[in-house]
Tab-separated table of C-alpha atoms in Angstrom:
chain	number	residue	atom	x	y	z
A	1	MET	CA	-0.144	-0.188	0.361
A	2	GLY	CA	2.396	2.961	0.969
A	3	SER	CA	4.778	1.714	-2.691
A	4	GLY	CA	1.838	2.118	-4.387
A	5	ARG	CA	0.730	5.602	-2.821
A	6	THR	CA	4.669	6.626	-3.066
A	7	LEU	CA	4.687	5.622	-7.088
A	8	LYS	CA	1.187	7.488	-7.378
A	9	PHE	CA	2.788	10.722	-5.687
A	10	ALA	CA	5.988	10.707	-7.843
A	11	VAL	CA	3.728	10.361	-10.991
A	12	CYS	CA	1.788	13.482	-9.946
A	13	GLU	CA	4.583	15.092	-9.348
A	14	VAL	CA	6.344	14.144	-12.280
A	15	LEU	CA	3.608	14.975	-14.494
A	16	GLN	CA	3.118	18.251	-12.966
A	17	PHE	CA	6.627	19.440	-13.116
A	18	ALA	CA	6.613	18.236	-16.551
A	19	GLY	CA	3.194	20.766	-17.401
A	20	LEU	CA	5.619	23.525	-15.815
A	21	SER	CA	8.318	23.444	-17.770
A	22	VAL	CA	7.669	21.391	-21.113
A	23	PRO	CA	5.485	23.886	-22.575
A	24	LEU	CA	7.514	27.384	-21.464
A	25	LEU	CA	10.736	25.612	-22.711
A	26	ILE	CA	9.308	24.661	-26.187
A	27	ILE	CA	7.872	27.858	-27.051
A	28	MET	CA	10.815	30.122	-25.830
A	29	GLN	CA	13.089	28.046	-28.412
A	30	ARG	CA	10.449	28.576	-30.895
A	31	PHE	CA	10.718	32.634	-30.270
A	32	ALA	CA	14.441	32.404	-29.764
A	33	ALA	CA	14.385	30.782	-33.784
A	34	ILE	CA	12.038	33.190	-35.247
A	35	VAL	CA	14.527	36.022	-33.645
A	36	ALA	CA	17.423	34.495	-35.182
A	37	LYS	CA	15.866	34.701	-38.402
A	38	VAL	CA	14.993	38.041	-38.257
A	39	LYS	CA	18.694	39.272	-37.066
A	40	SER	CA	20.131	37.132	-40.135
A	41	SER	CA	17.595	38.832	-42.432
A	42	VAL	CA	18.153	43.043	-41.207
A	43	GLU	CA	21.021	44.647	-42.627
A	44	PRO	CA	23.727	44.923	-41.182
A	45	VAL	CA	23.377	40.852	-40.519
A	46	GLY	CA	23.747	40.744	-36.751
A	47	ASP	CA	24.897	37.390	-34.254
A	48	SER	CA	21.626	35.049	-35.058
A	49	ASN	CA	23.678	32.014	-32.970
A	50	THR	CA	24.227	34.388	-30.113
A	51	ALA	CA	20.630	35.856	-29.787
A	52	TYR	CA	18.948	32.488	-30.187
A	53	TRP	CA	21.513	30.795	-27.293
A	54	LEU	CA	20.421	33.590	-24.986
A	55	ILE	CA	16.755	33.384	-25.297
A	56	VAL	CA	17.507	29.634	-24.792
A	57	ALA	CA	19.844	29.967	-22.021
A	58	ALA	CA	17.431	32.395	-20.379
A	59	SER	CA	14.532	30.017	-20.728
A	60	ILE	CA	16.409	27.035	-18.690
A	61	ALA	CA	17.448	29.470	-15.980
A	62	TYR	CA	13.725	30.818	-15.544
A	63	VAL	CA	12.665	27.142	-15.216
A	64	THR	CA	15.018	26.297	-12.891
A	65	SER	CA	14.594	29.690	-10.459
A	66	THR	CA	10.985	29.727	-10.419
A	67	ALA	CA	11.384	25.205	-9.628
A	68	LEU	CA	13.427	25.619	-6.905
A	69	LEU	CA	12.152	29.299	-5.580
A	70	VAL	CA	8.275	28.866	-5.920
A	71	TRP	CA	7.279	25.303	-7.314
A	72	VAL	CA	8.761	23.439	-4.597
A	73	PRO	CA	8.517	25.715	-1.968
A	74	LEU	CA	4.546	26.202	-2.679
A	75	LYS	CA	4.539	22.055	-2.791
A	76	PHE	CA	6.208	21.708	0.502
A	77	MET	CA	3.928	23.917	2.481
A	78	VAL	CA	0.757	22.201	0.464
A	79	PHE	CA	1.764	18.568	1.339
A	80	THR	CA	2.475	20.260	5.422
A	81	LYS	CA	-1.217	21.452	5.174
A	82	LYS	CA	-0.455	25.102	5.925
A	83	LYS	CA	-3.534	26.556	6.818
A	84	ILE	CA	-3.218	29.922	4.849
A	85	LEU	CA	-3.388	27.866	1.301
A	86	ILE	CA	-5.456	25.097	2.168
A	87	GLY	CA	-7.671	26.174	4.784
A	88	ARG	CA	-10.857	27.087	3.625
A	89	LYS	CA	-10.532	25.092	0.426
A	90	LYS	CA	-12.133	27.644	-2.146
A	91	TRP	CA	-8.973	27.794	-3.955
A	92	ARG	CA	-6.163	25.938	-5.674
A	93	PRO	CA	-2.208	27.646	-4.741
A	94	VAL	CA	-0.837	24.930	-7.012
A	95	ALA	CA	-3.373	25.834	-9.968
A	96	LEU	CA	-2.602	30.053	-9.344
A	97	VAL	CA	1.025	29.433	-9.195
A	98	TYR	CA	1.498	27.237	-12.362
A	99	VAL	CA	-1.104	29.828	-14.309
A	100	ILE	CA	1.201	32.519	-13.365
A	101	LEU	CA	4.694	30.901	-14.126
A	102	SER	CA	4.233	28.729	-16.836
A	103	THR	CA	0.646	29.967	-18.709
A	104	LEU	CA	1.526	33.544	-18.730
A	105	PRO	CA	5.029	33.414	-20.064
A	106	CYS	CA	3.413	30.883	-22.702
A	107	PHE	CA	0.765	33.459	-23.975
A	108	THR	CA	3.476	36.176	-23.639
A	109	PHE	CA	5.886	34.365	-26.189
A	110	LEU	CA	2.956	33.834	-28.366
A	111	ILE	CA	1.891	37.597	-28.589
A	112	ALA	CA	5.589	38.570	-28.711
A	113	SER	CA	6.472	36.471	-31.795
A	114	SER	CA	3.301	37.301	-33.420
A	115	GLU	CA	4.334	40.954	-33.143
A	116	VAL	CA	8.267	40.491	-34.342
A	117	GLN	CA	7.213	39.053	-37.238
A	118	ILE	CA	4.595	41.427	-37.961
A	119	ARG	CA	6.969	44.766	-37.843
A	120	ASN	CA	9.444	42.930	-40.108
A	121	LYS	CA	7.312	41.149	-42.300
A	122	LEU	CA	7.971	37.842	-41.375
A	123	ARG	CA	5.823	34.893	-42.253
A	124	GLN	CA	7.669	31.914	-40.594
A	125	ASP	CA	6.020	30.483	-37.667
A	126	THR	CA	2.066	30.444	-36.974
A	127	PHE	CA	3.223	28.004	-33.901
A	128	THR	CA	0.103	26.189	-35.631
A	129	GLU	CA	-1.271	23.635	-33.180
A	130	LEU	CA	1.315	24.578	-30.576
A	131	PRO	CA	-0.664	26.690	-28.054
A	132	VAL	CA	-3.419	24.091	-27.877
A	133	SER	CA	-1.672	21.011	-28.340
A	134	LEU	CA	0.960	21.706	-25.450
A	135	VAL	CA	-0.055	25.433	-23.659
A	136	LEU	CA	-3.279	24.174	-23.030
A	137	PHE	CA	-3.181	20.546	-22.792
A	138	SER	CA	-0.425	20.994	-19.625
A	139	LEU	CA	-2.834	23.192	-17.952
A	140	ILE	CA	-5.345	20.548	-18.295
A	141	CYS	CA	-3.565	17.748	-17.316
A	142	ILE	CA	-2.543	20.202	-13.885
A	143	ASP	CA	-6.177	20.526	-13.566
A	144	VAL	CA	-6.907	16.529	-13.774
A	145	VAL	CA	-4.036	15.658	-11.243
A	146	GLU	CA	-5.236	18.027	-8.852
A	147	ARG	CA	-8.671	16.693	-9.025
A	148	ILE	CA	-8.050	13.222	-8.948
A	149	ARG	CA	-4.825	13.048	-7.108
A	150	HIS	CA	-6.629	12.172	-3.748
A	151	CYS	CA	-8.527	9.433	-5.301
A	152	THR	CA	-7.403	5.724	-4.770
A	153	LEU	CA	-6.545	4.546	-8.460
A	154	THR	CA	-7.319	0.645	-7.788
A	155	GLY	CA	-10.631	-1.076	-6.889
A	156	ARG	CA	-14.012	0.730	-6.953
A	157	ALA	CA	-14.401	4.434	-6.092
A	158	ASN	CA	-14.735	4.714	-2.441
A	159	GLY	CA	-16.507	7.753	-0.774
A	160	GLY	CA	-13.607	9.548	-0.519
A	161	CYS	CA	-13.371	10.368	-4.596
A	162	ARG	CA	-16.803	11.327	-4.587
A	163	ASP	CA	-16.511	14.701	-2.719
A	164	PRO	CA	-16.824	18.330	-4.195
A	165	ASP	CA	-13.192	18.415	-5.722
A	166	ILE	CA	-14.602	15.835	-8.473
A	167	PRO	CA	-17.632	17.820	-10.134
A	168	THR	CA	-20.083	15.375	-11.970
A	169	SER	CA	-22.986	15.705	-14.012
A	170	GLY	CA	-25.122	13.380	-12.521
A	171	PHE	CA	-27.279	13.982	-9.387
A	172	THR	CA	-25.826	14.490	-5.473
A	173	HIS	CA	-25.933	11.045	-4.081
A	174	VAL	CA	-29.139	10.623	-1.392
A	175	GLU	CA	-29.614	7.377	0.203
A	176	GLN	CA	-32.874	5.429	-0.914
A	177	VAL	CA	-35.092	5.879	1.842
A	178	ALA	CA	-37.726	2.732	2.338
A	179	SER	CA	-41.258	3.512	2.609
A	180	VAL	CA	-42.506	3.720	6.147
A	181	ARG	CA	-46.334	1.977	6.763
A	182	PRO	CA	-48.354	2.569	10.355
A	183	ALA	CA	-47.454	-0.289	12.712
A	184	VAL	CA	-51.403	-0.335	13.493
A	185	PRO	CA	-53.870	0.207	11.474
A	186	GLY	CA	-55.772	3.385	11.320
A	187	GLN	CA	-52.860	4.954	13.192
A	188	PRO	CA	-50.948	8.083	11.697
A	189	VAL	CA	-47.678	7.332	10.006
A	190	ALA	CA	-46.174	9.859	12.363
A	191	ALA	CA	-47.027	7.726	14.970
A	192	SER	CA	-44.552	5.045	14.052
A	193	LEU	CA	-41.941	7.394	12.973
A	194	PRO	CA	-38.992	7.697	15.136
A	195	GLU	CA	-38.713	11.338	16.376
A	196	ASN	CA	-35.728	12.877	14.217
A	197	LEU	CA	-37.594	11.587	11.275
A	198	VAL	CA	-40.757	13.434	12.599
A	199	ASN	CA	-39.279	16.513	13.014
A	200	ASP	CA	-37.635	16.391	9.643
A	201	ARG	CA	-40.639	15.901	8.101
A	202	ASN	CA	-42.434	18.935	9.253
A	203	GLN	CA	-39.430	20.743	8.715
A	204	ASN	CA	-40.112	20.077	5.333
A	205	ARG	CA	-43.978	20.554	5.237
A	206	ALA	CA	-43.445	23.944	6.854
A	207	SER	CA	-41.077	25.061	4.333
A	208	ARG	CA	-42.942	26.284	1.523
A	209	PRO	CA	-41.126	26.319	-1.953
A	210	GLU	CA	-39.262	29.138	-3.372
A	211	PRO	CA	-40.392	30.300	-6.904
A	212	ASN	CA	-38.434	29.838	-10.316
A	213	GLY	CA	-38.238	26.260	-8.887
A	214	THR	CA	-35.421	25.902	-6.112
A	215	GLY	CA	-36.113	25.096	-2.785
A	216	PRO	CA	-34.673	26.195	1.051
A	217	ARG	CA	-31.469	24.674	2.026
A	218	LEU	CA	-31.592	22.544	4.902
A	219	PRO	CA	-29.426	23.906	7.975
A	220	GLY	CA	-25.694	22.463	7.571
A	221	ASN	CA	-26.221	21.986	3.815
A	222	THR	CA	-23.265	23.967	2.089
A	223	GLY	CA	-24.164	22.483	-1.184
A	224	ARG	CA	-26.707	23.398	-3.834
A	225	PRO	CA	-29.917	24.194	-2.687
A	226	PHE	CA	-32.222	21.583	-3.315
A	227	CYS	CA	-34.667	21.060	-6.016
A	228	ILE	CA	-38.467	21.033	-5.725
A	229	SER	CA	-38.532	17.269	-6.990
A	230	GLY	CA	-35.624	16.797	-4.541
A	231	LEU	CA	-38.444	16.947	-1.757
A	232	ASN	CA	-40.346	14.210	-3.289
A	233	LEU	CA	-39.163	10.613	-2.377
A	234	GLY	CA	-40.725	9.213	-5.505
A	235	ASP	CA	-38.485	11.671	-7.523
A	236	THR	CA	-35.537	10.562	-4.978
A	237	ARG	CA	-35.908	7.234	-5.875
A	238	GLU	CA	-35.831	7.336	-9.220
A	239	GLN	CA	-32.366	9.736	-9.015
A	240	THR	CA	-30.748	7.517	-6.192
A	241	THR	CA	-30.470	4.575	-8.603
A	242	SER	CA	-26.494	3.604	-8.902
A	243	PRO	CA	-25.419	1.489	-12.180
A	244	HIS	CA	-24.973	-1.270	-9.797
A	245	ASP	CA	-28.930	-1.636	-9.327
A	246	TYR	CA	-29.536	-2.733	-13.016
A	247	THR	CA	-29.196	-6.519	-13.921
A	248	GLY	CA	-29.571	-8.273	-17.482
A	249	PRO	CA	-26.732	-9.147	-19.657
A	250	LEU	CA	-25.897	-5.367	-20.660
A	251	ARG	CA	-25.955	-3.835	-17.319
A	252	PHE	CA	-21.783	-3.332	-18.253
A	253	LEU	CA	-23.429	-0.132	-20.398
A	254	CYS	CA	-24.271	1.832	-17.194
A	255	ALA	CA	-20.906	1.458	-16.116
A	256	SER	CA	-19.935	5.223	-13.962
A	257	ASP	CA	-16.948	5.897	-12.181
A	258	SER	CA	-16.423	9.635	-10.513
A	259	ARG	CA	-12.553	8.946	-11.442
A	260	ALA	CA	-13.510	8.319	-15.490
A	261	GLU	CA	-15.722	11.618	-15.188
A	262	VAL	CA	-12.660	13.614	-13.911
A	263	PHE	CA	-11.234	13.083	-17.516
A	264	VAL	CA	-14.374	13.883	-19.406
A	265	ASP	CA	-15.441	17.285	-16.923
A	266	GLY	CA	-11.792	18.544	-17.335
A	267	PHE	CA	-11.225	18.448	-21.014
A	268	MET	CA	-14.812	19.580	-21.509
A	269	PHE	CA	-14.228	22.612	-18.996
A	270	TRP	CA	-11.420	23.951	-21.542
A	271	LEU	CA	-12.927	23.038	-24.629
A	272	ASP	CA	-14.206	26.991	-25.597
A	273	THR	CA	-10.852	28.446	-24.859
A	274	VAL	CA	-8.766	25.650	-26.805
A	275	GLU	CA	-11.430	26.518	-29.851
A	276	MET	CA	-10.398	30.870	-29.520
A	277	THR	CA	-6.699	29.040	-28.779
A	278	ARG	CA	-6.959	27.861	-32.137
A	279	VAL	CA	-8.140	30.700	-34.025
A	280	ALA	CA	-4.962	32.664	-33.260
A	281	GLY	CA	-2.843	30.274	-34.820
A	282	HIS	CA	-5.147	30.784	-38.031
A	283	PRO	CA	-2.790	32.660	-40.499
A	284	LEU	CA	-5.468	35.062	-41.032
A	285	ILE	CA	-5.273	35.884	-37.246
A	286	CYS	CA	-1.451	35.517	-36.383
A	287	TYR	CA	-0.471	37.703	-38.648
A	288	SER	CA	-2.775	40.985	-37.645
A	289	GLU	CA	-3.422	42.655	-34.535
A	290	TRP	CA	-6.243	40.390	-33.337
A	291	ALA	CA	-3.674	37.584	-32.215
A	292	PHE	CA	-3.180	40.097	-28.779
A	293	PRO	CA	-6.605	40.517	-27.577
A	294	ILE	CA	-7.533	37.084	-28.361
A	295	TYR	CA	-4.124	35.159	-26.507
A	296	VAL	CA	-5.239	37.936	-23.474
A	297	LEU	CA	-8.952	36.877	-23.203
A	298	CYS	CA	-7.547	33.073	-23.500
A	299	TYR	CA	-5.281	33.751	-20.782
A	300	LEU	CA	-7.772	35.708	-18.550
A	301	SER	CA	-10.178	32.643	-19.456
A	302	CYS	CA	-7.405	30.383	-17.920
A	303	LEU	CA	-7.679	32.243	-14.606
A	304	ARG	CA	-10.631	30.037	-13.807
A	305	VAL	CA	-9.019	26.863	-12.685
A	306	VAL	CA	-7.871	28.560	-9.680
A	307	VAL	CA	-11.226	28.564	-8.334
A	308	MET	CA	-12.326	24.733	-6.674
A	309	PRO	CA	-14.356	23.070	-8.853
A	310	HIS	CA	-17.563	23.109	-6.446
A	311	SER	CA	-17.319	26.993	-5.531
A	312	PRO	CA	-20.302	29.025	-6.657
A	313	LEU	CA	-18.134	31.456	-7.948
A	314	LEU	CA	-16.969	29.306	-11.018
A	315	SER	CA	-20.337	30.413	-12.975
A	316	THR	CA	-20.032	33.936	-12.582
A	317	LEU	CA	-16.357	33.808	-13.240
A	318	GLY	CA	-17.158	31.289	-16.637
A	319	VAL	CA	-19.471	34.297	-17.991
A	320	ALA	CA	-17.525	37.068	-17.203
A	321	LEU	CA	-14.024	35.772	-18.209
A	322	GLN	CA	-14.970	33.633	-21.117
A	323	ASP	CA	-18.547	33.787	-22.886
A	324	PHE	CA	-18.869	37.536	-22.754
A	325	PRO	CA	-15.556	38.441	-23.974
A	326	PHE	CA	-15.414	35.379	-26.821
A	327	PHE	CA	-19.199	36.256	-27.941
A	328	PHE	CA	-17.930	39.690	-28.955
A	329	VAL	CA	-14.363	38.788	-30.373
A	330	ARG	CA	-16.097	36.108	-32.084
A	331	VAL	CA	-18.549	38.601	-33.810
A	332	CYS	CA	-15.490	40.618	-35.212
A	333	LEU	CA	-13.955	37.533	-36.498
A	334	VAL	CA	-16.571	36.511	-38.192
A	335	ALA	CA	-17.217	39.949	-39.660
A	336	LEU	CA	-13.816	40.743	-40.574
A	337	PHE	CA	-12.356	37.757	-41.736
A	338	GLY	CA	-15.058	35.159	-42.144
A	339	TYR	CA	-16.122	31.781	-40.757
A	340	VAL	CA	-12.886	31.229	-39.075
A	341	THR	CA	-14.113	30.221	-35.575
A	342	PRO	CA	-17.617	28.455	-35.735
A	343	VAL	CA	-20.872	29.792	-35.140
A	344	LEU	CA	-21.426	26.505	-33.033
A	345	TYR	CA	-19.209	28.358	-30.027
A	346	LEU	CA	-20.441	32.177	-30.920
A	347	MET	CA	-24.227	30.860	-30.112
A	348	LYS	CA	-23.168	28.892	-27.442
A	349	ASN	CA	-21.319	32.239	-25.802
A	350	LEU	CA	-24.907	33.804	-26.506
A	351	LEU	CA	-27.042	31.684	-25.002
A	352	VAL	CA	-25.124	31.129	-21.786
A	353	CYS	CA	-24.430	34.936	-21.324
A	354	LEU	CA	-28.434	35.381	-21.700
A	355	ALA	CA	-29.442	31.777	-19.256
A	356	PHE	CA	-27.148	33.375	-16.767
A	357	ILE	CA	-28.607	37.232	-16.878
A	358	TYR	CA	-32.463	35.609	-17.090
A	359	PHE	CA	-32.266	33.125	-14.289
A	360	ASN	CA	-30.348	34.720	-12.163
A	361	PHE	CA	-31.453	38.384	-12.313
A	362	MET	CA	-34.404	39.200	-14.419
A	363	THR	CA	-36.146	36.361	-13.078
A	364	LYS	CA	-36.303	37.809	-9.451
A	365	LEU	CA	-38.133	40.835	-11.009
A	366	ARG	CA	-42.109	40.653	-9.717
A	367	VAL	CA	-43.189	40.323	-13.254
A	368	PHE	CA	-41.300	36.731	-13.281
A	369	ASN	CA	-41.186	36.155	-9.596
A	370	THR	CA	-44.274	34.357	-9.209
A	371	GLU	CA	-45.755	30.943	-7.837
A	372	ARG	CA	-48.641	30.888	-9.782
A	373	ILE	CA	-47.063	30.276	-13.504
A	374	TYR	CA	-44.931	27.556	-14.379
A	375	PHE	CA	-43.651	27.682	-17.689
């Protein structure tokens, strides 16, 4: 058991450090090649080899210094459970440091490469899929490792894996409650129930559902508010059906595991940012002034990884840092360059923004806030 945990710890740390250093080294090497090409094409001809190796040496020195001075001390503080870092569990310090030390320099040198080529009228390197396949893939790996590192990787998922750090698309787990019949014919059901269940039932009966499809939170519940259908035992039974409850020869098709869902959620979470970053590598965009705002907005979208997956701030940050600015940028790109980005993502940004504004703000107005009319 101890050797397995040590091996998992070592693999996770190697993956995270590789995600920190490899993208930065490769992008700075490509930037150095562009600078060397510019040096060799200007008059008088400069020393291109010196410029190239100077940038490469600077990148190696930067990775080494940040790893020794920031990354390793941060890891030590996280694993020694310093309260200032993991006390409230509302943010992820490792993800924040990664976004600042690796993602920010990568996007900075991507912008610098585009500007150098534009000013010198050079079209050598558009970086093609490098920002997507390397920078964002490393960020996804950091995100997935941070979510799954506290889970056991063998056997079935235990209760520790189904925690708020691993968001899933399913319903919150609620244990099935058996139906209660009166012990004596003609006697009320409440008389045969324990006192705590009677109090819970009376509390649910006294609390009226709030408008717009949500019910009041129960004391001590810090998660999502209960849905109106969540107060119905019949609906609860349907929602709590696990894949192991199905029988028959095709029951393997209902297999589900929260650890596998982490990888799906990780890639789906970054799908819009991946598409916008891909657009920046298009030849029409890379050699224009639009590369700068696109990379800036993509980096701002990457800041969402700092917040815990279960945080209520994630929805607001998604609209403010991703969908709202991405919508206006995509409208401008389609108007100026044609369909360099799919209209599907443009409609996704628009509908997400409208749904967020409507369900969070407009439904609180008196004209929408009613318990008599349900759509």
